[in-house]
Coordinates of C-alpha atoms in Angstrom, one line a residue:
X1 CA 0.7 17.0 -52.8
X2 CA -0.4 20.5 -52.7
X3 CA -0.9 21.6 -56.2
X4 CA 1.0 24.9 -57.9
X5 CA -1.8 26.8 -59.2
X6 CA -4.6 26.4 -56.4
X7 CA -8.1 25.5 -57.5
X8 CA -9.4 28.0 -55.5
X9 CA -10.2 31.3 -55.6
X10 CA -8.5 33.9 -58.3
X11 CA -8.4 36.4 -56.5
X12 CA -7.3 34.4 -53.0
X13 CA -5.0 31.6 -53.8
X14 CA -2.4 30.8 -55.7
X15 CA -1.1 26.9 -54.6
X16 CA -0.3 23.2 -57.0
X17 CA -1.5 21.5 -60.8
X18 CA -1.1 18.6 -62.7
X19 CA 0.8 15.8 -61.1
X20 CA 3.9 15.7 -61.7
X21 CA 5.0 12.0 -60.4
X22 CA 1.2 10.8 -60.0
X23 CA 1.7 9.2 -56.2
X24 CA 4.0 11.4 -54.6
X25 CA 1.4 13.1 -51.9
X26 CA 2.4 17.6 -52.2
X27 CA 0.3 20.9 -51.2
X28 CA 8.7 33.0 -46.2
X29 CA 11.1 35.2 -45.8
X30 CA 9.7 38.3 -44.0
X31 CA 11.1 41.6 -45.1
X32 CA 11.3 44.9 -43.1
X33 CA 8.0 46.5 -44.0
X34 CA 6.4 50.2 -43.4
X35 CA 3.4 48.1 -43.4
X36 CA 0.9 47.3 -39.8
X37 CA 2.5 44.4 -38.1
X38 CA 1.3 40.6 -39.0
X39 CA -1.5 38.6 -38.0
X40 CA -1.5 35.2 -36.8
X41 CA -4.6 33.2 -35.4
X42 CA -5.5 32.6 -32.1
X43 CA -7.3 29.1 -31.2
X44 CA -8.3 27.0 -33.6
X45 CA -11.9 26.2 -33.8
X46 CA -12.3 23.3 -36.4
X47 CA -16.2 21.8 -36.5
X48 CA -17.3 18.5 -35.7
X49 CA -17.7 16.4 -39.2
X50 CA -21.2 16.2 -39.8
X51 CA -21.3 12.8 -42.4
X52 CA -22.3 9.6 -40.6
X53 CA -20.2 7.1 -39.5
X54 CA -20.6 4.9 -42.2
X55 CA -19.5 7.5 -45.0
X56 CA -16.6 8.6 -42.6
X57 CA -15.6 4.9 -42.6
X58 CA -15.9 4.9 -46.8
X59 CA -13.7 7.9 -46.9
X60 CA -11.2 6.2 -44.4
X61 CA -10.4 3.3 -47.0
X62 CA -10.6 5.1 -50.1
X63 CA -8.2 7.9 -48.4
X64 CA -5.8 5.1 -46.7
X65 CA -5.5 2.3 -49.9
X66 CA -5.5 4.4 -52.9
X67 CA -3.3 6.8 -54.6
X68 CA -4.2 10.2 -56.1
X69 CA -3.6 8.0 -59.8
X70 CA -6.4 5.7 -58.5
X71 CA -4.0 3.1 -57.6
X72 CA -4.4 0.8 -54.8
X73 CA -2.3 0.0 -51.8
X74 CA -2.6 -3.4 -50.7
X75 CA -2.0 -2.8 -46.8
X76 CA -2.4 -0.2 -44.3
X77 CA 0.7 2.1 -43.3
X78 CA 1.4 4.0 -40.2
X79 CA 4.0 5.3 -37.6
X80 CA 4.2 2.2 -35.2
X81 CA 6.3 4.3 -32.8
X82 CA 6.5 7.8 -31.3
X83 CA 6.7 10.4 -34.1
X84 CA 10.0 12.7 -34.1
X85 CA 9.8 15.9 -36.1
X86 CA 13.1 18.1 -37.1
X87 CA 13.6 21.1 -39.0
X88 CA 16.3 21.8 -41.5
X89 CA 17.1 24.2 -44.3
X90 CA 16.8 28.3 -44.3
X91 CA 13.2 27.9 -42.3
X92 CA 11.6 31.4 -42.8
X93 CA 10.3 33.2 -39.1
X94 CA 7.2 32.2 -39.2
X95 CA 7.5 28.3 -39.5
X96 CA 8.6 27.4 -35.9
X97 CA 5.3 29.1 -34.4
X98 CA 3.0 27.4 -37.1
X99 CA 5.1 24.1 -36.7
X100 CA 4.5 24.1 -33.2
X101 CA 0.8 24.7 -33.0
X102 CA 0.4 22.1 -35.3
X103 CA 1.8 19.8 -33.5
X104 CA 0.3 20.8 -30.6
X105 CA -3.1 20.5 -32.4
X106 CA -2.1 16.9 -33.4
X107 CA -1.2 15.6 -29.7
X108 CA -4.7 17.0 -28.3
X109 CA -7.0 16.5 -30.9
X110 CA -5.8 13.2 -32.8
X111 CA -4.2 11.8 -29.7
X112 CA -1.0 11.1 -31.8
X113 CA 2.4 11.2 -30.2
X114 CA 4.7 13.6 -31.6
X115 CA 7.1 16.2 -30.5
X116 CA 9.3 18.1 -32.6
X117 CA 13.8 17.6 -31.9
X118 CA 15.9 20.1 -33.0
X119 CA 19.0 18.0 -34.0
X120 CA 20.1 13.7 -34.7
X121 CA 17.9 12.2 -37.1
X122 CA 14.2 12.1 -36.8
X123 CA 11.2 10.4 -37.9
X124 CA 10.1 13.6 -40.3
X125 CA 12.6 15.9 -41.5
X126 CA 11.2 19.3 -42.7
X127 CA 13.9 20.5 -45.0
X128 CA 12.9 24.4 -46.3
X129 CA 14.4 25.1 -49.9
X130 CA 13.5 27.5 -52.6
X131 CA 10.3 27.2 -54.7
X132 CA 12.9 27.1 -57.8
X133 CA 14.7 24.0 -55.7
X134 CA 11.2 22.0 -55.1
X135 CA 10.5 22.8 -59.5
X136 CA 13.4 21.5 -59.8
X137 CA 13.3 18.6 -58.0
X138 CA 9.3 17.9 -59.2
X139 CA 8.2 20.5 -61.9
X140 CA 4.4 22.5 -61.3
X141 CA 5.1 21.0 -56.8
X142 CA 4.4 23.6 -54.6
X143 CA 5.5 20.7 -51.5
X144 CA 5.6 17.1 -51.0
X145 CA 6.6 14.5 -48.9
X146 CA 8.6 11.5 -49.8
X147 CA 8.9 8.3 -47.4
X148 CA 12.5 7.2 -46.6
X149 CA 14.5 10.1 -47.6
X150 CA 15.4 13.2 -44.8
X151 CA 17.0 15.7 -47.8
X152 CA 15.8 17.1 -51.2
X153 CA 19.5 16.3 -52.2
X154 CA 18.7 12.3 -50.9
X155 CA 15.3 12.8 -52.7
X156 CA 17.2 13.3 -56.0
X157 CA 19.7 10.1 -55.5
X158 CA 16.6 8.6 -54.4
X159 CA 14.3 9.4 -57.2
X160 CA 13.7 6.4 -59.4
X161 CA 14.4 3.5 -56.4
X162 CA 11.7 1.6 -55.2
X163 CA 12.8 3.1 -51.4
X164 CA 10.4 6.8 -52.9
X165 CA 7.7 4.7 -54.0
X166 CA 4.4 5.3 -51.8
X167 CA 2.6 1.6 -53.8
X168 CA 5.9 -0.4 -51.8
X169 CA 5.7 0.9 -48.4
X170 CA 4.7 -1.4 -45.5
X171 CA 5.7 0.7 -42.9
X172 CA 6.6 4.5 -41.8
X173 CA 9.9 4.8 -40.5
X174 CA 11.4 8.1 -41.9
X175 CA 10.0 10.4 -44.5
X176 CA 11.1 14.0 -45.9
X177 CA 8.9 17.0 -46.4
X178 CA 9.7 20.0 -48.5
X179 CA 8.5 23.3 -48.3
X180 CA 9.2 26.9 -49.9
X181 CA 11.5 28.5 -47.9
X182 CA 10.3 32.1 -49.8
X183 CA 6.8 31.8 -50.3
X184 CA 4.4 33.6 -47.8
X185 CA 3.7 32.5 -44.3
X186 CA 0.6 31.2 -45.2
X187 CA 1.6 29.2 -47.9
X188 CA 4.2 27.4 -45.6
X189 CA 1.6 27.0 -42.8
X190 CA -0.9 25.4 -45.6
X191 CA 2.5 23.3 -47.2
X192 CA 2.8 21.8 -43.1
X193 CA -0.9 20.8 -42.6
X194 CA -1.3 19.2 -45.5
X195 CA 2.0 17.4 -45.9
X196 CA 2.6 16.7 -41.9
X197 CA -1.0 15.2 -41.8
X198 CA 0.0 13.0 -45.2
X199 CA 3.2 11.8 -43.9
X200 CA 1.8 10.5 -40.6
X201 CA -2.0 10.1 -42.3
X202 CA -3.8 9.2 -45.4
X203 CA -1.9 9.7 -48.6
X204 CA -4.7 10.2 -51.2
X205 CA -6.9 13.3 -52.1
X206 CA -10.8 12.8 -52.5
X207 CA -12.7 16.2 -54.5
X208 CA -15.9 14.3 -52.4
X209 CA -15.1 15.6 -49.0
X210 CA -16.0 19.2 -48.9
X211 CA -14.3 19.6 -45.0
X212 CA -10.8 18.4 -45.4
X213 CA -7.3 19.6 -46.7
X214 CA -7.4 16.0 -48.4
X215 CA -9.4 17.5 -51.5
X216 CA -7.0 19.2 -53.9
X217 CA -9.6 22.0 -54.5
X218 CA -7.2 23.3 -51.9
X219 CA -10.3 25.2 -50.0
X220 CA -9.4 24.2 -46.9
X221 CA -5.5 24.8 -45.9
X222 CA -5.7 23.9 -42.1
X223 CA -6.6 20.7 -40.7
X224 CA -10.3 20.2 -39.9
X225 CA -12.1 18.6 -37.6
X226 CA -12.9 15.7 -39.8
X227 CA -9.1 15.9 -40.9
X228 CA -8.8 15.4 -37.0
X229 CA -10.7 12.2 -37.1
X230 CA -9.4 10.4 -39.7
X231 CA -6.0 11.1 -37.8
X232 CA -7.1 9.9 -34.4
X233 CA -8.8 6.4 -36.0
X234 CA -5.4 6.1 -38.3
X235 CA -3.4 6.0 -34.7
X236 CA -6.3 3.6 -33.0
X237 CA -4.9 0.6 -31.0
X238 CA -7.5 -1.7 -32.5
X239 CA -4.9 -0.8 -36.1
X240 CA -1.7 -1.6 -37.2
X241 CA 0.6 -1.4 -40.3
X242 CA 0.4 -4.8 -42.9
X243 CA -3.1 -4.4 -42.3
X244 CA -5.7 -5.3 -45.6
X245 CA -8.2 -3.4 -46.5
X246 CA -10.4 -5.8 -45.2
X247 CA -9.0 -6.0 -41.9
X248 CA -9.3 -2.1 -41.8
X249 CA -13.1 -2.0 -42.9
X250 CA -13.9 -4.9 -40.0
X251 CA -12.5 -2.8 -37.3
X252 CA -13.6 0.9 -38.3
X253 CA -17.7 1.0 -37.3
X254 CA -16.3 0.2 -33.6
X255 CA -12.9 2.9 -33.9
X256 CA -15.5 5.9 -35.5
X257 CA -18.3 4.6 -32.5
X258 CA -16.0 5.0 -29.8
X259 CA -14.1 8.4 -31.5
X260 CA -17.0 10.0 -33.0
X261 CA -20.9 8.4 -31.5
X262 CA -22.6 11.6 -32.9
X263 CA -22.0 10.3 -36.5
X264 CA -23.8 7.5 -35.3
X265 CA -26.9 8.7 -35.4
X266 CA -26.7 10.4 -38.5
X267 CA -28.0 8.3 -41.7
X268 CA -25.4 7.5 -44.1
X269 CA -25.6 9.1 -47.8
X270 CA -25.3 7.7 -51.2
X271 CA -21.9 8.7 -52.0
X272 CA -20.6 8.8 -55.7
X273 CA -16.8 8.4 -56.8
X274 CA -15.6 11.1 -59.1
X275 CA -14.2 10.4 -62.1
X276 CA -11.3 10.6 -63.7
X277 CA -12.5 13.2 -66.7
X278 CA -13.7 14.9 -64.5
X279 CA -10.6 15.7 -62.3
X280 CA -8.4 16.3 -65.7
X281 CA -11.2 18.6 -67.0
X282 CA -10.7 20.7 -63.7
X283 CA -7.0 20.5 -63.5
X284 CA -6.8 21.5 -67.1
X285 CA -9.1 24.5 -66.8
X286 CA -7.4 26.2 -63.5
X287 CA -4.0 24.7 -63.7
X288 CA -0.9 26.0 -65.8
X289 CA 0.0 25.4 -69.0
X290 CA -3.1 25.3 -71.3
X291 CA -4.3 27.7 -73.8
X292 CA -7.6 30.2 -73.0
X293 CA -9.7 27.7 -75.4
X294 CA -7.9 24.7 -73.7
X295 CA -9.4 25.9 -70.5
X296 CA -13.1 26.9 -71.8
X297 CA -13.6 23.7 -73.3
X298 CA -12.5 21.8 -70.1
X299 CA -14.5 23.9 -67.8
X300 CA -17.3 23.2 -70.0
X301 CA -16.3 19.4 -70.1
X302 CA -16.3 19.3 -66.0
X303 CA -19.6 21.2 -65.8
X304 CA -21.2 18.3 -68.8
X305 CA -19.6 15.5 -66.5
X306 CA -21.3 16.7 -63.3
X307 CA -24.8 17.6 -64.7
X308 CA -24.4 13.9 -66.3
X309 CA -23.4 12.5 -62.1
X310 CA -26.7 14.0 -61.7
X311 CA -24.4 15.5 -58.7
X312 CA -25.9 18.2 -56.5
X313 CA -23.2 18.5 -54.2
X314 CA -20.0 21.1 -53.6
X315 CA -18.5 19.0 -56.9
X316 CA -21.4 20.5 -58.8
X317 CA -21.0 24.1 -57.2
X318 CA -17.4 23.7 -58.1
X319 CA -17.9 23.3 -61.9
X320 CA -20.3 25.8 -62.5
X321 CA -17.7 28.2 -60.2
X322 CA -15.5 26.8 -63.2
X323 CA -17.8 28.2 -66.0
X324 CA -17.8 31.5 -64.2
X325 CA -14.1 32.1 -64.1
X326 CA -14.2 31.3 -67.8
X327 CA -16.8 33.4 -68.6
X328 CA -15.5 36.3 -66.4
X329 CA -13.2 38.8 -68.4
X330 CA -15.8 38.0 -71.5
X331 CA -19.2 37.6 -70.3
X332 CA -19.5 38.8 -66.6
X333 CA -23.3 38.7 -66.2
X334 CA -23.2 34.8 -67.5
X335 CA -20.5 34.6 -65.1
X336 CA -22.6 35.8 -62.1
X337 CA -24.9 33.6 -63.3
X338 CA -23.1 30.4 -62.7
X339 CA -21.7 32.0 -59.6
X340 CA -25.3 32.0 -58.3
X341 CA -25.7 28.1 -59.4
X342 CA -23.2 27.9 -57.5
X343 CA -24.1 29.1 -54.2
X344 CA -27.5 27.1 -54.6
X345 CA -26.0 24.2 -54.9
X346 CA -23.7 25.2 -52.0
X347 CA -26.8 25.9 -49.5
X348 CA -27.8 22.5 -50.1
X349 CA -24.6 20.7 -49.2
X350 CA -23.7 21.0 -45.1
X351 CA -20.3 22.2 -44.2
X352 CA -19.6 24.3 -47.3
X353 CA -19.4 27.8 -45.6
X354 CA -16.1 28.1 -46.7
X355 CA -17.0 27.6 -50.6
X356 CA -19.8 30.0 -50.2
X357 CA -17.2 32.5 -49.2
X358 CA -15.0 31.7 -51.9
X359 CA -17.6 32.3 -54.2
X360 CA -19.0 35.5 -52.5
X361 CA -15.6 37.5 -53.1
X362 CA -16.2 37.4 -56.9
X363 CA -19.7 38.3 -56.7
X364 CA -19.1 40.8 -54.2
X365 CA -16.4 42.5 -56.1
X366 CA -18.9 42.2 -59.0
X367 CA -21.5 44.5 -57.3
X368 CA -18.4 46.8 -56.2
X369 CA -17.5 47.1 -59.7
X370 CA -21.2 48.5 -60.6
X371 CA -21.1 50.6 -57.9
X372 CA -23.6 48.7 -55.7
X373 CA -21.7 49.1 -52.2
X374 CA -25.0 48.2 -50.2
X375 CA -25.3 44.7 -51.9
X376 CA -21.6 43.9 -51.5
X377 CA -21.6 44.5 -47.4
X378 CA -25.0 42.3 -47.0
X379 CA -22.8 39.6 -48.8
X380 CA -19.7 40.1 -47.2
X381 CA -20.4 40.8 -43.9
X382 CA -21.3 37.0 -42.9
X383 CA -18.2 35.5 -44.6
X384 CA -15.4 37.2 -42.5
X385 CA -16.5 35.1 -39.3
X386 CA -15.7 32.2 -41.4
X387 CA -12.9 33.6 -43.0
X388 CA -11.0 33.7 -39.9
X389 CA -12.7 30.4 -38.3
X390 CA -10.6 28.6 -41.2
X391 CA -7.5 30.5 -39.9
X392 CA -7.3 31.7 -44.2
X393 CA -5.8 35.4 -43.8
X394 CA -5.3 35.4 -47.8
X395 CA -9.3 35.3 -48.0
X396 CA -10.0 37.3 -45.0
X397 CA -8.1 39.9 -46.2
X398 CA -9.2 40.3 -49.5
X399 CA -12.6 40.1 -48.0
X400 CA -11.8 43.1 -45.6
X401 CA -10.4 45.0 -48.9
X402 CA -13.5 44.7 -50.6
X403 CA -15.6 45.6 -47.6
X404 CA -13.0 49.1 -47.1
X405 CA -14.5 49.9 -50.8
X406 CA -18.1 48.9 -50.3
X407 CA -18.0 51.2 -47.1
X408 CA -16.3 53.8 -49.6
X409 CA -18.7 53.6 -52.2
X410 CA -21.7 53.8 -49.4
X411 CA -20.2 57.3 -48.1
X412 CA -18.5 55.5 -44.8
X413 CA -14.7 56.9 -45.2
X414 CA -13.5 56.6 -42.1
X415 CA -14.7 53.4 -41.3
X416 CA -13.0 52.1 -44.7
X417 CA -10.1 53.3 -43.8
X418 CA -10.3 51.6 -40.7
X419 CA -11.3 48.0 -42.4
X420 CA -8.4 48.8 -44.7
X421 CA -5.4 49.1 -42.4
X422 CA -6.7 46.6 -40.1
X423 CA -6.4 44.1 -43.3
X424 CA -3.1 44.5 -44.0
X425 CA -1.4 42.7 -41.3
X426 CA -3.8 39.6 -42.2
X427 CA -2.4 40.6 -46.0
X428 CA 1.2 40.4 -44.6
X429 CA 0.4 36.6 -43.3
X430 CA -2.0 35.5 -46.2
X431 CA 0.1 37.5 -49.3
X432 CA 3.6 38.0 -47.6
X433 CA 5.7 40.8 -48.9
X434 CA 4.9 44.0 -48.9
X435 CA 4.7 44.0 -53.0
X436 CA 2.7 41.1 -53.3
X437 CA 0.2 42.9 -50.0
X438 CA 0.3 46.7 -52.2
X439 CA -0.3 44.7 -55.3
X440 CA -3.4 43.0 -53.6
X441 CA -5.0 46.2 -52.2
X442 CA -4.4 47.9 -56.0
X443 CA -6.0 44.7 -57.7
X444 CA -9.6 45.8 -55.6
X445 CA -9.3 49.4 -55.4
X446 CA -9.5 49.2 -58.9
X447 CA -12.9 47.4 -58.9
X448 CA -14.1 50.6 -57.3
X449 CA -15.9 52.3 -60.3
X450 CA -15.3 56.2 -58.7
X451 CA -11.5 55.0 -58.6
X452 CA -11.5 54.0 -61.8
X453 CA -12.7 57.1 -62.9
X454 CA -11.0 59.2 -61.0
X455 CA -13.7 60.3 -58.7

């Protein structure tokens, strides 16, 4: 399920929050613009996991037999034929390109075999509705799939039968994804990856894995290389659907040898599970709903519950990232502060790059804001490559709009100018209209102190 208020950046994403029903898996139209033209991606170029084997296997079972609630599944579930894929509803322009390289990605690098139709019933039925359709349907859901239903209308008949409940499948035959018809491109393409890979894939969310779409800190939005994985082993021969956990465990070390040998050379990790305070502490300080002292004292209740995991992982950078967006509007030095803890816990945990730039736009726009343009280039230089290597055009944009007003405060007009325009058509794909891609570019000109004053 991809959440409705994203637990990422504030000034990147804005995705889903608490869960609605708690085992239900969730995570445009284009008008005319006088803005540049979009941007889309070219190859993907998703890293090798870098975890061993035997934590990859770990993740496997706690991703395939338990819900996001914690509950268990008692057997393994999969698509035991070829997949079919179908599109319905007002699909905005830029979902039948994103679809198909998705799919594409899926038949080359998990080996799965699925195609899309476009008409007769099909295994996955994309139906695209409005954002106000999907509240409707489940209140604070940006998307989500449902197994055996192929319509939001069948999803509502459907709602309180066993048929929608993930705990009493035994097999995938036919599911239904919904996505927002009017949201921007990149919040579609994100709604796809996630959802597409949880109807065919793992179901449950883990805030451990810091390289997957299956975290709900909703960092990464396009399938990884690890995401890859875990979708080739779920599609192994040596698997099939009614499998126990058991079963599953006795045949993964010689699936993830076979898929993945470099993994098995590298030493397995003491991993820890995250608890449940901990995951309403975060949801209750970045989601909707709560008061400003509702949040503080749950961002300060996450931040208590990982210093006491003794945790020194991206879990850790994440709740002090917490503290800083608390702190921000009232105390932004203390926020810096834990924005720095937060990038040194970061260096220490492998495959974080993308967190690190996450946590580089708010201390880059912090050194904008005091006028140091020399200090915000250093740091946002490096994070564009990785920007675009994780195909987000929301962050890379803002990252470029920062960068046009570091170059402005360092005397370099006409090369802001240049980083400015250039951003906008990876604005149009990451933002979508042309009000929410002005708004954007006002938000950090204004962090630009000789703006502000008129200079």
């Amino acid at each position: 399920m991809r959440r409705a208020a994203s637990l990422a950046l504030a000034l990147i994403l804005a995705g889903c929050s608490a869960q609605p029903l708690r085992d239900t898996p969730t995570r445009a139209n284009i008008a005319d613009s006088t803005l540049p033209p979009m941007k889309t991606f070219a190859a993907p170029r998703p890293s090798a996991p870098v975890r061993s084997n035997g934590n990859i296997a770990a993740d496997f079972l706690s991703l395939h037999f338990e819900l996001e609630s914690g509950r268990q599944l008692p057997v393994f579930t999969r698509f035991e034929t070829p997949i079919t894929v179908r599109v319905t509803g007002q699909a905005p322009p830029s979902l039948g390109a994103d679809l198909s390289r998705l799919l594409g990605r899926l038949r080359g690098e998990a080996g799965i075999d699925i195609r899309q139709v476009s008409g007769g019933m099909a295994n996955i039925t994309i139906e695209a509705v409005s954002r106000d359709d999907i509240r409707r349907a489940l209140p604070q859901a940006a998307c989500f799939v449902v197994p055996n239903v192929s319509s939001l209308e069948e999803f509502r008949r459907e709602r309180r039968s066993q048929r929608t409940n993930w705990s009493l499948l035994r097999d995938r035959n036919r599911l239904g994804i919904f996505v927002p018809a009017d949201s921007s491109p990149q919040e579609v393409r994100d709604c796809l990856h996630e959802e597409l890979a949880q109807a065919i894939g793992p179901l449950n969310d883990l805030y451990r894995l810091p390289d997957s779409v299956f975290n709900d800190d909703n960092v990464h939005t396009v399938l990884t290389g690890f995401d890859m994985l875990i979708l080739r082993a779920t599609y192994a021969p040596e698997l099939r659907s009614g499998m126990t956990r058991a079963q599953v465990a006795a045949a993964l070390p010689g699936i993830l040898a076979r898929l993945n040998p470099a993994g098995a050379q590298v030493a397995p990790e003491p991993a820890s599970a995250t608890p449940r305070n901990w995951i309403d502490a975060v949801q209750t300080a970045l989601g909707p709903g709560a008061s400003a002292s509702e949040r503080r004292a749950a961002a300060n209740e996450a931040l208590i519950t990982a210093r006491r995991q003794g945790w020194t992982d991206h879990r850790r950078a994440f709740s002090h990232y917490i503290a800083g967006r608390m702190l921000q509007m009232t105390d932004p030095e203390a926020a810096q502060q834990e924005y720095g803890t937060a990038l040194h816990f970061l260096a220490q945990t492998p495959g974080t790059e993308l967190q690190r730039a996450y946590v580089i736009t708010q201390t880059a726009a912090y050194a904008i804001a005091s006028g140091d343009g020399a200090t915000a280039l250093r740091q946002i230089r490096p994070q564009l490559a990785v920007a675009e290597r994780a195909e987000n055009a929301a962050l890379l944009s803002t990252l470029m709009l920062l960068q046009a007003e570091a170059l402005d405060l360092t005397g370099r007009h006409d090369r802001a100018r240049a980083v400015r325009l250039d951003s906008l058509g990876w604005a149009r794909y990451g933002f979508g209209s042309d009000w929410a891609v002005r708004s954007k570019m006002q938000e950090v000109a204004s962090l630009n102190p000789r703006k502000r004053l008129g200079g």
